[in-house]
Short mmCIF file of C-alpha atoms in Angstrom, two decimals:
data_model
loop_
_atom_site.label_atom_id
_atom_site.label_comp_id
_atom_site.label_asym_id
_atom_site.label_seq_id
_atom_site.Cartn_x
_atom_site.Cartn_y
_atom_site.Cartn_z
CA MET A 231 20.88 -7.25 -11.70
CA THR A 232 19.67 -10.71 -12.71
CA LYS A 233 16.40 -11.86 -11.13
CA ARG A 234 16.30 -15.59 -10.28
CA TYR A 235 13.22 -17.78 -10.46
CA ASP A 236 12.11 -21.41 -10.58
CA LEU A 237 10.40 -20.73 -13.92
CA VAL A 238 10.34 -17.96 -16.51
CA ILE A 239 7.38 -17.70 -18.89
CA VAL A 240 7.58 -15.54 -22.00
CA GLY A 241 4.20 -14.31 -23.26
CA ALA A 242 1.10 -13.40 -21.23
CA GLY A 243 -1.56 -14.53 -23.68
CA PRO A 244 -3.96 -17.37 -22.84
CA GLY A 245 -1.25 -20.08 -22.83
CA GLY A 246 1.31 -18.09 -20.85
CA ALA A 247 -1.20 -16.67 -18.38
CA MET A 248 -2.61 -20.15 -17.78
CA ALA A 249 0.89 -21.59 -17.27
CA ALA A 250 1.67 -18.79 -14.81
CA ARG A 251 -1.53 -19.40 -12.86
CA VAL A 252 -0.80 -23.12 -12.54
CA ALA A 253 2.87 -22.51 -11.62
CA GLY A 254 1.85 -20.03 -8.93
CA GLU A 255 -0.78 -22.38 -7.53
CA ASN A 256 1.90 -25.06 -7.20
CA GLY A 257 4.34 -22.84 -5.33
CA LEU A 258 6.88 -22.13 -8.07
CA ARG A 259 8.61 -18.76 -7.91
CA THR A 260 7.64 -17.59 -11.37
CA ALA A 261 8.32 -14.61 -13.65
CA LEU A 262 5.87 -13.87 -16.46
CA ILE A 263 7.32 -11.59 -19.14
CA GLU A 264 5.15 -9.77 -21.69
CA ARG A 265 6.16 -7.29 -24.42
CA LYS A 266 2.83 -5.41 -24.24
CA THR A 267 2.29 -2.87 -21.48
CA ASP A 268 -1.30 -4.10 -21.04
CA PRO A 269 -1.63 -7.83 -21.80
CA ALA A 270 -5.42 -7.70 -21.53
CA LYS A 271 -5.76 -5.03 -24.22
CA ILE A 272 -6.53 -6.86 -27.46
CA SER A 273 -4.96 -5.04 -30.40
CA ARG A 274 -4.72 -8.01 -32.80
CA GLY A 275 -7.63 -9.44 -34.77
CA CYS A 276 -9.07 -12.52 -33.05
CA ALA A 277 -12.39 -14.38 -33.36
CA MET A 278 -12.43 -15.07 -29.58
CA MET A 279 -14.33 -18.31 -30.04
CA PHE A 280 -14.69 -21.01 -27.40
CA ALA A 281 -13.82 -23.68 -29.98
CA ILE A 282 -16.77 -26.12 -30.23
CA GLU A 283 -18.76 -27.55 -27.32
CA SER A 284 -20.61 -30.08 -29.47
CA GLY A 285 -17.58 -32.30 -30.14
CA TYR A 286 -14.18 -33.29 -28.83
CA TYR A 287 -11.28 -30.86 -29.27
CA PHE A 288 -7.71 -32.02 -28.48
CA ALA A 289 -9.42 -35.02 -26.77
CA GLU A 290 -11.33 -32.59 -24.51
CA ARG A 291 -15.08 -31.88 -24.31
CA MET A 292 -15.04 -28.48 -22.62
CA PHE A 293 -18.06 -26.27 -21.97
CA TYR A 294 -18.95 -22.91 -20.42
CA ASN A 295 -21.32 -22.75 -17.44
CA LYS A 296 -22.99 -19.33 -17.43
CA THR A 297 -24.38 -19.83 -13.93
CA SER A 298 -21.04 -20.52 -12.24
CA LYS A 299 -19.13 -18.29 -14.73
CA LYS A 300 -16.61 -21.02 -15.41
CA MET A 301 -15.00 -22.58 -18.45
CA ILE A 302 -14.89 -26.29 -17.55
CA PHE A 303 -12.38 -28.80 -18.95
CA PRO A 304 -13.55 -32.16 -17.49
CA VAL A 305 -11.03 -34.44 -19.24
CA ASN A 306 -8.02 -32.35 -18.24
CA GLY A 307 -9.58 -31.64 -14.85
CA PHE A 308 -9.45 -27.86 -14.48
CA THR A 309 -11.68 -24.79 -14.68
CA VAL A 310 -11.13 -21.17 -15.65
CA ASP A 311 -13.19 -18.33 -14.17
CA TYR A 312 -14.77 -16.04 -16.75
CA ASP A 313 -17.25 -13.32 -15.87
CA GLY A 314 -17.31 -11.32 -19.09
CA PRO A 315 -19.70 -10.97 -22.04
CA ALA A 316 -20.59 -14.10 -24.01
CA ARG A 317 -22.85 -14.79 -27.00
CA ASN A 318 -24.06 -18.13 -28.30
CA PHE A 319 -23.99 -19.40 -31.87
CA TYR A 320 -26.09 -22.33 -33.04
CA ALA A 321 -24.76 -23.48 -36.43
CA TRP A 322 -21.95 -23.24 -39.00
CA HIS A 323 -23.04 -22.28 -42.50
CA PHE A 324 -20.73 -22.48 -45.53
CA TYR A 325 -22.04 -20.44 -48.49
CA ALA A 326 -21.18 -21.10 -52.14
CA PRO A 327 -20.42 -18.26 -54.59
CA ASP A 328 -24.06 -18.16 -55.77
CA GLY A 329 -25.00 -16.68 -52.37
CA LYS A 330 -27.72 -19.27 -51.78
CA THR A 331 -26.31 -22.79 -51.78
CA ARG A 332 -24.88 -23.68 -48.38
CA LEU A 333 -23.70 -26.51 -46.19
CA ALA A 334 -25.31 -26.31 -42.76
CA PHE A 335 -23.72 -27.92 -39.72
CA GLY A 336 -26.24 -27.82 -36.92
CA ASP A 337 -30.02 -27.28 -37.08
CA TYR A 338 -30.04 -23.51 -36.61
CA GLU A 339 -33.74 -22.97 -35.91
CA GLU A 340 -34.11 -25.96 -33.61
CA ASN A 341 -30.89 -25.27 -31.72
CA ARG A 342 -31.77 -21.62 -31.19
CA LYS A 343 -35.06 -22.58 -29.55
CA LYS A 344 -33.07 -24.50 -26.93
CA ASP A 345 -30.90 -21.46 -26.08
CA ASP A 346 -27.80 -22.54 -24.09
CA GLN A 347 -28.70 -26.22 -24.39
CA GLY A 348 -28.76 -25.97 -28.18
CA ARG A 349 -25.67 -23.89 -28.88
CA LEU A 350 -22.69 -25.28 -30.76
CA SER A 351 -20.52 -22.91 -28.73
CA LEU A 352 -20.02 -19.21 -27.98
CA VAL A 353 -17.81 -16.16 -28.41
CA TYR A 354 -16.42 -14.14 -25.52
CA ASP A 355 -14.02 -11.33 -24.52
CA LYS A 356 -10.42 -12.58 -24.76
CA GLY A 357 -9.12 -9.54 -22.89
CA LYS A 358 -11.43 -10.22 -19.95
CA LEU A 359 -10.29 -13.86 -19.90
CA ILE A 360 -6.60 -12.91 -19.85
CA GLU A 361 -7.21 -10.28 -17.18
CA GLY A 362 -8.79 -12.90 -14.92
CA LEU A 363 -5.99 -15.43 -15.44
CA LEU A 364 -3.32 -12.81 -14.74
CA ASN A 365 -5.05 -11.65 -11.57
CA GLU A 366 -5.12 -15.24 -10.32
CA ALA A 367 -1.45 -15.72 -11.23
CA VAL A 368 -0.36 -12.54 -9.44
CA ASN A 369 -2.50 -13.43 -6.41
CA ASN A 370 -0.58 -16.73 -6.29
CA GLY A 371 2.77 -14.97 -6.14
CA VAL A 372 3.74 -14.70 -9.83
CA ASP A 373 5.80 -11.63 -10.76
CA LEU A 374 4.41 -10.01 -13.93
CA PHE A 375 6.77 -7.88 -16.03
CA THR A 376 5.11 -5.92 -18.85
CA GLY A 377 6.69 -3.84 -21.60
CA VAL A 378 9.64 -6.28 -21.83
CA ASN A 379 10.50 -7.50 -25.33
CA VAL A 380 12.71 -10.58 -25.04
CA ASP A 381 15.82 -10.35 -27.21
CA GLY A 382 18.02 -13.16 -25.90
CA ILE A 383 18.04 -16.62 -24.29
CA GLU A 384 21.26 -18.42 -23.41
CA LYS A 385 22.14 -21.58 -21.51
CA ARG A 386 24.38 -20.92 -18.50
CA GLY A 387 25.29 -24.20 -16.83
CA GLN A 388 22.11 -25.69 -15.42
CA SER A 389 20.16 -22.47 -15.91
CA LEU A 390 18.81 -20.31 -18.71
CA ARG A 391 19.20 -16.54 -18.85
CA VAL A 392 16.45 -14.54 -20.56
CA THR A 393 17.13 -10.90 -21.41
CA GLY A 394 15.03 -8.05 -22.75
CA GLY A 395 14.33 -4.38 -22.18
CA GLY A 396 17.41 -4.04 -20.01
CA GLU A 397 16.12 -6.77 -17.69
CA SER A 398 17.75 -10.15 -16.98
CA PHE A 399 16.00 -13.27 -15.66
CA GLU A 400 17.48 -16.63 -14.75
CA SER A 401 15.78 -19.97 -14.07
CA PRO A 402 16.22 -23.72 -14.68
CA PHE A 403 13.23 -23.76 -17.06
CA VAL A 404 11.60 -21.45 -19.61
CA ILE A 405 8.16 -21.67 -21.22
CA GLY A 406 7.79 -19.97 -24.59
CA ALA A 407 4.16 -18.88 -24.94
CA ASP A 408 4.76 -15.89 -27.17
CA GLY A 409 2.45 -16.74 -30.02
CA ILE A 410 2.55 -17.63 -33.68
CA ASN A 411 5.53 -15.32 -34.36
CA SER A 412 7.44 -16.69 -31.35
CA ARG A 413 10.74 -15.03 -30.52
CA VAL A 414 11.59 -17.91 -28.16
CA ALA A 415 11.16 -20.48 -30.95
CA SER A 416 13.47 -18.47 -33.19
CA LEU A 417 16.15 -17.80 -30.56
CA MET A 418 16.28 -21.44 -29.41
CA GLY A 419 16.55 -22.84 -32.95
CA PHE A 420 13.19 -24.65 -32.99
CA ASN A 421 12.40 -23.17 -36.39
CA LYS A 422 15.41 -24.83 -38.02
CA GLU A 423 13.45 -28.11 -38.00
CA ARG A 424 10.31 -26.56 -39.45
CA THR A 425 9.10 -25.64 -42.92
CA TYR A 426 8.07 -22.03 -43.47
CA TYR A 427 5.00 -21.79 -45.69
CA CYS A 428 3.88 -18.19 -45.98
CA PRO A 429 2.72 -15.07 -44.16
CA ALA A 430 -1.02 -14.98 -43.38
CA PRO A 431 -2.29 -11.41 -43.02
CA GLY A 432 -5.86 -10.39 -42.41
CA ILE A 433 -8.17 -7.58 -41.33
CA THR A 434 -11.06 -7.86 -38.91
CA TYR A 435 -13.95 -5.42 -38.67
CA TYR A 436 -16.51 -5.10 -35.90
CA ILE A 437 -19.65 -4.05 -37.78
CA THR A 438 -23.29 -3.28 -37.04
CA GLY A 439 -26.30 -2.69 -39.28
CA VAL A 440 -26.04 -5.97 -41.19
CA THR A 441 -28.92 -8.23 -42.25
CA LEU A 442 -27.87 -11.87 -42.14
CA PRO A 443 -29.97 -14.92 -43.02
CA GLN A 444 -28.83 -16.50 -39.72
CA SER A 445 -27.86 -13.88 -37.15
CA GLU A 446 -26.49 -16.22 -34.48
CA ALA A 447 -24.40 -18.55 -36.65
CA VAL A 448 -20.82 -18.74 -37.88
CA ILE A 449 -20.85 -17.97 -41.60
CA LEU A 450 -18.03 -18.74 -44.02
CA ALA A 451 -18.68 -17.60 -47.59
CA ASN A 452 -16.74 -17.18 -50.80
CA CYS A 453 -17.27 -15.29 -54.03
CA PHE A 454 -15.30 -14.38 -57.14
CA LYS A 455 -14.24 -10.90 -58.15
CA PRO A 456 -14.54 -10.24 -61.91
CA ASP A 457 -11.73 -12.01 -63.79
CA ALA A 458 -10.37 -13.56 -60.58
CA SER A 459 -8.97 -17.09 -60.68
CA THR A 460 -9.25 -17.71 -56.93
CA PRO A 461 -12.16 -17.05 -54.56
CA THR A 462 -12.44 -14.22 -52.06
CA LEU A 463 -13.25 -15.67 -48.64
CA PHE A 464 -14.81 -14.05 -45.59
CA TRP A 465 -15.97 -15.03 -42.13
CA ILE A 466 -18.80 -13.52 -40.09
CA ILE A 467 -19.14 -14.41 -36.43
CA PRO A 468 -21.39 -12.91 -33.74
CA SER A 469 -19.55 -10.39 -31.55
CA PRO A 470 -19.71 -10.72 -27.75
CA TYR A 471 -19.91 -6.94 -27.35
CA GLY A 472 -23.45 -6.41 -28.62
CA ASP A 473 -26.46 -8.32 -29.97
CA ASN A 474 -26.34 -6.45 -33.28
CA GLU A 475 -22.55 -6.43 -33.75
CA TYR A 476 -20.54 -8.92 -35.84
CA TRP A 477 -16.90 -9.83 -36.36
CA PHE A 478 -16.01 -9.77 -40.07
CA ASN A 479 -12.72 -11.24 -41.30
CA VAL A 480 -11.14 -10.77 -44.75
CA THR A 481 -7.65 -10.66 -46.23
CA THR A 482 -7.54 -7.08 -47.54
CA VAL A 483 -9.38 -3.75 -47.37
CA GLU A 484 -10.19 -4.16 -51.08
CA ASP A 485 -11.86 -7.50 -50.35
CA PHE A 486 -13.99 -5.88 -47.65
CA HIS A 487 -15.17 -3.14 -50.00
CA TYR A 488 -15.93 -5.61 -52.79
CA ILE A 489 -17.88 -8.02 -50.58
CA THR A 490 -19.94 -5.35 -48.85
CA ARG A 491 -20.61 -3.15 -51.92
CA GLU A 492 -20.46 -5.21 -55.12
CA SER A 493 -20.59 -8.95 -54.46
CA ILE A 494 -23.64 -11.20 -54.51
CA PHE A 495 -23.64 -10.88 -50.70
CA ALA A 496 -23.72 -7.06 -50.71
CA HIS A 497 -27.42 -6.93 -49.77
CA TRP A 498 -26.44 -8.28 -46.33
CA PHE A 499 -24.43 -5.09 -45.74
CA THR A 500 -26.51 -2.20 -47.12
CA GLY A 501 -26.73 -0.58 -43.68
CA ALA A 502 -23.35 -1.72 -42.35
CA ARG A 503 -21.27 0.54 -40.13
CA VAL A 504 -17.71 -0.18 -38.99
CA ASN A 505 -17.19 0.30 -35.26
CA ARG A 506 -13.61 -0.91 -34.94
CA THR A 507 -10.85 -2.36 -37.12
CA LEU A 508 -8.01 -4.68 -36.12
CA SER A 509 -5.41 -6.54 -38.19
CA TYR A 510 -3.05 -9.48 -37.81
CA VAL A 511 -0.11 -11.13 -39.54
CA GLY A 512 0.85 -14.72 -38.84
CA ASN A 513 3.85 -16.59 -40.16
CA LEU A 514 2.75 -20.13 -40.95
CA TRP A 515 5.24 -22.87 -40.13
CA SER A 516 4.91 -26.62 -39.92
CA PRO A 517 4.32 -27.70 -36.29
CA VAL A 518 7.40 -28.10 -34.07
CA PRO A 519 8.37 -31.82 -34.16
CA GLU A 520 9.41 -31.80 -30.49
CA PRO A 521 8.40 -28.71 -28.47
CA TYR A 522 10.89 -29.28 -25.62
CA ARG A 523 14.66 -28.86 -25.74
CA GLU A 524 17.37 -27.61 -23.39
CA ASN A 525 14.80 -26.96 -20.65
CA VAL A 526 12.65 -24.76 -22.92
CA LEU A 527 9.04 -25.76 -23.59
CA LEU A 528 6.91 -24.18 -26.33
CA VAL A 529 3.15 -24.04 -25.77
CA GLY A 530 0.14 -22.94 -27.80
CA ASP A 531 0.67 -21.09 -31.06
CA ALA A 532 4.45 -20.91 -30.54
CA ALA A 533 4.65 -24.62 -31.42
CA TRP A 534 1.72 -24.93 -33.80
CA PHE A 535 1.02 -24.46 -37.51
CA GLY A 536 -1.51 -21.65 -37.32
CA GLU A 537 -3.56 -21.14 -34.20
CA ALA A 538 -4.19 -23.70 -31.50
CA GLU A 539 -7.19 -21.53 -30.48
CA ILE A 540 -7.46 -19.92 -27.05
CA THR A 541 -8.88 -23.00 -25.39
CA GLY A 542 -6.23 -25.22 -26.99
CA SER A 543 -3.46 -22.90 -25.78
CA MET A 544 -4.79 -23.01 -22.21
CA MET A 545 -4.89 -26.82 -22.28
#
């Protein structure tokens, strides 16, 4: 039997959960559909970074208030409750292949002395954020359907019918917030106007036992494997789950082993231990020229080139 709503949202990540919260607050009878059985369980590699507080991002200058436990977006005029773990970082350092030369954005030592007042931004628990948004949405009357993989969208007069997992939903409007590999974008033909560039796979490791020159900074470094014509890149970012844990991002398992065992940076990782491993694959398209058609609106990564970031998706 078809369920009828004022709005159907596909995808319960940051963008979809935020859209559902706002729709519920404004009295719309809303269905939020998610293919995962537990939307707050993060099984895909993600840096979980609160963009940058020290500059404007999408014309916004957001910040996190640890006292009130709120992410605050003053330009757009909204807040998001967040009461999970968070960890500051105070600089961005870009290391050259010699392992010493670097570009430093932010005065690391001086900023760290100032604690919260000196941070460039912070990392946090994406799952905890989504959990909070979904609880608010459900408390405002939104119906959450998990374990439903959308396989069809069709226009039926003035309405749209969304199907998946044996379920059928009908509404005048649909929001596609189902990420960088958006099924909604594909089904509605948005991708016909885009250029497909390439797949972008990666592996992320949560590691402890590392010795970094700047422990509370974002580090991007590159090095060359023997006889390689292109550099091997890696990111290291503080993890929100522990003061001595770090998020490490590379393209392949072989890259991870080379960097941590053989490269000029290997001395950073002599005592490294892997606590958890996640992966991801993104399909990189050119941005959607116009993200709204036939009463379907794409938000966040579904309409973007790579990742609009969590904060960008919520905006």
